[in-house]
Amino acid sequence: MEYSTLIFWIGTVVFVGTYVLIASEKVHKTVAALLGAMLMLLVILPGPGHSSAEPAPAAESVAAENGIPAETDAGQALLQEERADALAQTEQAMSAVTGRKAMVRNAELYDKLDTFSRYSNFDVVFTLAGMMLLVNLLSGTGLFQYVAIRCAKVARGLPIRTMILLVLATAFLSAFLDNVTTILLVAPVTLLVCNELGVPPIPFLMAETMASNIGGTATLIGDPPNLIIGSIAGLNFADFLINLAPFIIVVMAIYCICLWVYYSKRMHVTVEKRALIMELDERAAITDWSNLRRGGIVMVLTIFGFLVHGALGLQPCVVAMAGATLALLICKVDVDHALEKIEWSTLFFFMALFILVCGAEYCGLMEKIGGLMSLMDGWPVPVVVLVIMWVSAIAAAVMNNVSFTAAMVTVVAAFISSTPAFNHSMECRNLLWWGLALAVCLGGNASLVGAAANLVTVGIAEKNGHQVGFMDFLKYGVPVTLGSMVLASAYILARYYVTCTA
């Protein structure tokens, strides 16, 4: 067996085996991902220390290769046009030399990188870390509990109104915080409100979970799959906000109408129960007004930074970490405690996934998978996008949307580069990326394992004596996913005929 074939099969077994282990939940997902990543580093991926860079040729040699004389004969009479042409060719040659030298420098810098820097996407990792720090600082002030109690009081204790307001608050928060953190903050207060009203909390928790995944789709930082897609496709915060947020607002409006129609006749409370809600003091939930003001200002500045980071040439991770650093500097917090509250398990999971996918790409597995997509060569652009969307939505529901996206972005990027219909049209190329983002984020609503927020919600419910099984979750998630995917398909089709055929 040839060495390349052996590497391919080892890499394939490691990649597929790791994903099966993650999906089985027999081993903690972070441990499973780290195991696969370490096997890739030990067996498949090359380490640093071997430079493939060649010394850059001198300008004269490049000029000579292009038929340009290094020096001109002073006595030779050249026409003005020939001089201009020679000068233009020389400038082109020098430009080529400069580009070649830059490539060599980049290769030398890459060769000096340690193994993890080569294969992990630290833009995504540090963006998540920075936002986790910011959110943890704000959560300690009681802000999110205040929002939940205030929603219940604005609804005057009416269950359906309370549900709608909590759903809207969850979706909005999820657009700027990560979904897991939003659920961790909102779910406990929801259980309190439902207990005071005497209504079952599961419909509330499920509605909020769906809303967190829908709302997180609106921005670059709202859902981890968007961070992965944005880093590969070169799409910034403003791109997501402009292209996806308006559509997500429409989806949320339709979702709230559906909730109202379905639950308005199914939930009733007494006047006494409503009075208990009105007696809750939301201001008492705020435990640190000083840090709330300071942390709130930093959060606003950070969001603004995300809006303009593309124009300033800054990566999202720089914006997020700058905001987190400023918050640690001006807020009165225990720095060690704040750092301990970062979800390190999630960050290591992401780092391991990126290494795992790099190993699969290096051994040739991604190229083989991309070859399957070549079957769609010659298909109409909207058909290709819709097929990829629906397949991705189903796969995200089965194997977790973050895990699937980490692998799928490489395949889609290769497909785009090899398909003229997408490679030669920025509108069609971005259409495919927007379709993928909608599919993996909305598809995560379908099953219990589809998104991390789903597992967190079920865990909180079980700790409070409310069981939600896999099939129970499907009853809530599948209808929402189907409805939102139909709307997403209509949106993508409309965008195609407006932007790609104009």
mmCIF file of C-alpha atoms in Angstrom, residues 83-257:
data_model
loop_
_atom_site.group_PDB
_atom_site.id
_atom_site.type_symbol
_atom_site.label_atom_id
_atom_site.label_comp_id
_atom_site.label_asym_id
_atom_site.label_seq_id
_atom_site.Cartn_x
_atom_site.Cartn_y
_atom_site.Cartn_z
ATOM 1 C CA ARG A 83 11.174 52.879 -23.837
ATOM 2 C CA ALA A 84 7.726 53.166 -22.356
ATOM 3 C CA ASP A 85 7.015 49.522 -23.115
ATOM 4 C CA ALA A 86 10.305 48.415 -21.558
ATOM 5 C CA LEU A 87 9.646 50.529 -18.484
ATOM 6 C CA ALA A 88 6.183 49.009 -18.081
ATOM 7 C CA GLN A 89 7.579 45.497 -18.406
ATOM 8 C CA THR A 90 10.297 46.285 -15.872
ATOM 9 C CA GLU A 91 7.753 47.599 -13.398
ATOM 10 C CA GLN A 92 5.717 44.434 -13.850
ATOM 11 C CA ALA A 93 8.813 42.320 -13.276
ATOM 12 C CA MET A 94 9.749 44.268 -10.146
ATOM 13 C CA SER A 95 6.191 43.879 -8.895
ATOM 14 C CA ALA A 96 6.458 40.145 -9.461
ATOM 15 C CA VAL A 97 9.739 40.104 -7.538
ATOM 16 C CA THR A 98 8.181 42.010 -4.647
ATOM 17 C CA GLY A 99 5.265 39.567 -4.554
ATOM 18 C CA ARG A 100 7.668 36.623 -4.671
ATOM 19 C CA LYS A 101 9.697 38.039 -1.781
ATOM 20 C CA ALA A 102 6.505 38.567 0.243
ATOM 21 C CA MET A 103 5.519 34.961 -0.397
ATOM 22 C CA VAL A 104 8.935 33.785 0.753
ATOM 23 C CA ARG A 105 8.716 35.899 3.913
ATOM 24 C CA ASN A 106 5.262 34.517 4.642
ATOM 25 C CA ALA A 107 6.499 30.972 4.114
ATOM 26 C CA GLU A 108 9.389 31.609 6.505
ATOM 27 C CA LEU A 109 7.046 33.040 9.134
ATOM 28 C CA TYR A 110 4.662 30.098 8.717
ATOM 29 C CA ASP A 111 7.534 27.661 9.120
ATOM 30 C CA LYS A 112 8.359 29.246 12.481
ATOM 31 C CA LEU A 113 4.818 28.808 13.828
ATOM 32 C CA ASP A 114 4.256 26.184 16.483
ATOM 33 C CA THR A 115 1.990 23.259 15.655
ATOM 34 C CA PHE A 116 -1.188 24.584 17.248
ATOM 35 C CA SER A 117 -0.818 27.999 15.598
ATOM 36 C CA ARG A 118 -0.587 26.275 12.221
ATOM 37 C CA TYR A 119 -3.782 24.306 12.461
ATOM 38 C CA SER A 120 -6.104 26.127 14.900
ATOM 39 C CA ASN A 121 -8.247 29.124 13.979
ATOM 40 C CA PHE A 122 -7.397 31.450 16.848
ATOM 41 C CA ASP A 123 -9.538 34.237 15.403
ATOM 42 C CA VAL A 124 -12.621 32.203 16.347
ATOM 43 C CA VAL A 125 -11.159 30.974 19.650
ATOM 44 C CA PHE A 126 -10.165 34.400 20.959
ATOM 45 C CA THR A 127 -13.377 36.022 19.735
ATOM 46 C CA LEU A 128 -15.303 33.518 21.826
ATOM 47 C CA ALA A 129 -12.967 33.966 24.804
ATOM 48 C CA GLY A 130 -13.287 37.742 24.735
ATOM 49 C CA MET A 131 -17.070 37.682 24.538
ATOM 50 C CA MET A 132 -17.251 35.075 27.321
ATOM 51 C CA LEU A 133 -15.285 37.396 29.580
ATOM 52 C CA LEU A 134 -17.516 40.363 28.766
ATOM 53 C CA VAL A 135 -20.743 38.418 29.254
ATOM 54 C CA ASN A 136 -19.568 36.914 32.536
ATOM 55 C CA LEU A 137 -18.748 40.369 33.855
ATOM 56 C CA LEU A 138 -22.197 41.654 32.925
ATOM 57 C CA SER A 139 -23.987 38.568 34.241
ATOM 58 C CA GLY A 140 -22.536 39.223 37.675
ATOM 59 C CA THR A 141 -24.402 42.531 37.795
ATOM 60 C CA GLY A 142 -27.867 40.925 37.538
ATOM 61 C CA LEU A 143 -28.656 42.645 34.225
ATOM 62 C CA PHE A 144 -30.128 39.593 32.509
ATOM 63 C CA GLN A 145 -32.300 38.638 35.480
ATOM 64 C CA TYR A 146 -33.587 42.205 35.442
ATOM 65 C CA VAL A 147 -34.529 41.877 31.758
ATOM 66 C CA ALA A 148 -36.425 38.609 32.324
ATOM 67 C CA ILE A 149 -38.404 39.869 35.321
ATOM 68 C CA ARG A 150 -39.151 43.120 33.544
ATOM 69 C CA CYS A 151 -40.527 41.212 30.544
ATOM 70 C CA ALA A 152 -42.883 39.268 32.802
ATOM 71 C CA LYS A 153 -44.124 42.461 34.467
ATOM 72 C CA VAL A 154 -44.606 44.280 31.163
ATOM 73 C CA ALA A 155 -46.751 41.314 30.091
ATOM 74 C CA ARG A 156 -48.787 41.842 33.327
ATOM 75 C CA GLY A 157 -48.408 38.186 34.187
ATOM 76 C CA LEU A 158 -50.326 36.923 31.146
ATOM 77 C CA PRO A 159 -48.569 33.654 30.129
ATOM 78 C CA ILE A 160 -48.602 34.056 26.362
ATOM 79 C CA ARG A 161 -47.451 37.670 26.530
ATOM 80 C CA THR A 162 -44.729 36.692 28.980
ATOM 81 C CA MET A 163 -43.603 33.914 26.642
ATOM 82 C CA ILE A 164 -43.460 36.241 23.624
ATOM 83 C CA LEU A 165 -41.476 38.896 25.480
ATOM 84 C CA LEU A 166 -39.039 36.356 26.911
ATOM 85 C CA VAL A 167 -38.604 34.840 23.459
ATOM 86 C CA LEU A 168 -37.883 38.254 21.925
ATOM 87 C CA ALA A 169 -35.466 39.143 24.726
ATOM 88 C CA THR A 170 -33.675 35.810 24.289
ATOM 89 C CA ALA A 171 -33.363 36.273 20.516
ATOM 90 C CA PHE A 172 -32.006 39.802 20.919
ATOM 91 C CA LEU A 173 -29.467 38.801 23.560
ATOM 92 C CA SER A 174 -28.391 35.792 21.492
ATOM 93 C CA ALA A 175 -27.501 38.068 18.591
ATOM 94 C CA PHE A 176 -24.737 39.638 20.690
ATOM 95 C CA LEU A 177 -23.909 36.924 23.222
ATOM 96 C CA ASP A 178 -23.280 33.257 22.572
ATOM 97 C CA ASN A 179 -26.386 31.057 22.743
ATOM 98 C CA VAL A 180 -25.223 28.913 25.640
ATOM 99 C CA THR A 181 -24.567 31.910 27.859
ATOM 100 C CA THR A 182 -27.936 33.435 26.980
ATOM 101 C CA ILE A 183 -29.787 30.257 27.958
ATOM 102 C CA LEU A 184 -27.758 29.927 31.159
ATOM 103 C CA LEU A 185 -28.841 33.432 32.113
ATOM 104 C CA VAL A 186 -32.475 33.407 30.990
ATOM 105 C CA ALA A 187 -33.583 29.841 31.815
ATOM 106 C CA PRO A 188 -33.306 30.029 35.640
ATOM 107 C CA VAL A 189 -35.387 33.224 35.731
ATOM 108 C CA THR A 190 -37.907 31.636 33.359
ATOM 109 C CA LEU A 191 -38.323 28.744 35.782
ATOM 110 C CA LEU A 192 -38.949 31.265 38.576
ATOM 111 C CA VAL A 193 -41.571 33.143 36.542
ATOM 112 C CA CYS A 194 -43.329 29.919 35.487
ATOM 113 C CA ASN A 195 -43.382 28.708 39.078
ATOM 114 C CA GLU A 196 -45.014 31.969 40.210
ATOM 115 C CA LEU A 197 -47.569 31.755 37.389
ATOM 116 C CA GLY A 198 -48.257 28.055 37.951
ATOM 117 C CA VAL A 199 -47.703 27.130 34.280
ATOM 118 C CA PRO A 200 -45.505 24.321 32.868
ATOM 119 C CA PRO A 201 -42.018 25.696 32.116
ATOM 120 C CA ILE A 202 -41.090 23.328 29.265
ATOM 121 C CA PRO A 203 -42.968 25.243 26.514
ATOM 122 C CA PHE A 204 -41.267 28.438 27.700
ATOM 123 C CA LEU A 205 -37.814 26.869 27.799
ATOM 124 C CA MET A 206 -38.230 25.236 24.391
ATOM 125 C CA ALA A 207 -39.483 28.471 22.831
ATOM 126 C CA GLU A 208 -36.512 30.359 24.265
ATOM 127 C CA THR A 209 -34.075 27.728 23.011
ATOM 128 C CA MET A 210 -35.462 27.951 19.483
ATOM 129 C CA ALA A 211 -35.320 31.754 19.716
ATOM 130 C CA SER A 212 -31.691 31.706 20.860
ATOM 131 C CA ASN A 213 -30.656 29.672 17.821
ATOM 132 C CA ILE A 214 -32.724 31.819 15.457
ATOM 133 C CA GLY A 215 -31.589 35.118 16.959
ATOM 134 C CA GLY A 216 -27.949 34.026 17.009
ATOM 135 C CA THR A 217 -28.088 33.588 13.238
ATOM 136 C CA ALA A 218 -28.374 37.351 12.762
ATOM 137 C CA THR A 219 -24.779 38.309 13.557
ATOM 138 C CA LEU A 220 -21.193 37.129 13.257
ATOM 139 C CA ILE A 221 -20.839 36.567 17.016
ATOM 140 C CA GLY A 222 -24.358 35.296 17.714
ATOM 141 C CA ASP A 223 -23.744 31.644 16.882
ATOM 142 C CA PRO A 224 -20.376 29.824 16.719
ATOM 143 C CA PRO A 225 -21.007 28.438 13.184
ATOM 144 C CA ASN A 226 -21.210 32.035 11.925
ATOM 145 C CA LEU A 227 -17.772 32.764 13.374
ATOM 146 C CA ILE A 228 -16.346 29.771 11.541
ATOM 147 C CA ILE A 229 -18.035 30.717 8.262
ATOM 148 C CA GLY A 230 -17.051 34.367 8.596
ATOM 149 C CA SER A 231 -13.388 33.537 9.190
ATOM 150 C CA ILE A 232 -13.196 31.289 6.109
ATOM 151 C CA ALA A 233 -15.375 33.373 3.772
ATOM 152 C CA GLY A 234 -13.961 36.749 4.826
ATOM 153 C CA LEU A 235 -17.348 38.059 5.954
ATOM 154 C CA ASN A 236 -17.386 40.617 8.774
ATOM 155 C CA PHE A 237 -19.891 41.637 11.448
ATOM 156 C CA ALA A 238 -21.530 44.277 9.262
ATOM 157 C CA ASP A 239 -21.960 41.775 6.413
ATOM 158 C CA PHE A 240 -23.922 39.420 8.658
ATOM 159 C CA LEU A 241 -25.922 42.258 10.176
ATOM 160 C CA ILE A 242 -26.937 43.661 6.781
ATOM 161 C CA ASN A 243 -27.584 40.381 4.983
ATOM 162 C CA LEU A 244 -29.088 38.149 7.677
ATOM 163 C CA ALA A 245 -30.476 40.323 10.490
ATOM 164 C CA PRO A 246 -33.470 41.733 8.506
ATOM 165 C CA PHE A 247 -34.497 38.228 7.479
ATOM 166 C CA ILE A 248 -34.103 36.907 11.029
ATOM 167 C CA ILE A 249 -36.380 39.689 12.277
ATOM 168 C CA VAL A 250 -39.050 38.459 9.840
ATOM 169 C CA VAL A 251 -38.540 34.855 10.979
ATOM 170 C CA MET A 252 -38.862 35.886 14.628
ATOM 171 C CA ALA A 253 -42.051 37.825 13.901
ATOM 172 C CA ILE A 254 -43.625 34.794 12.205
ATOM 173 C CA TYR A 255 -42.387 32.519 15.001
ATOM 174 C CA CYS A 256 -43.994 34.721 17.649
ATOM 175 C CA ILE A 257 -47.277 34.728 15.741
#
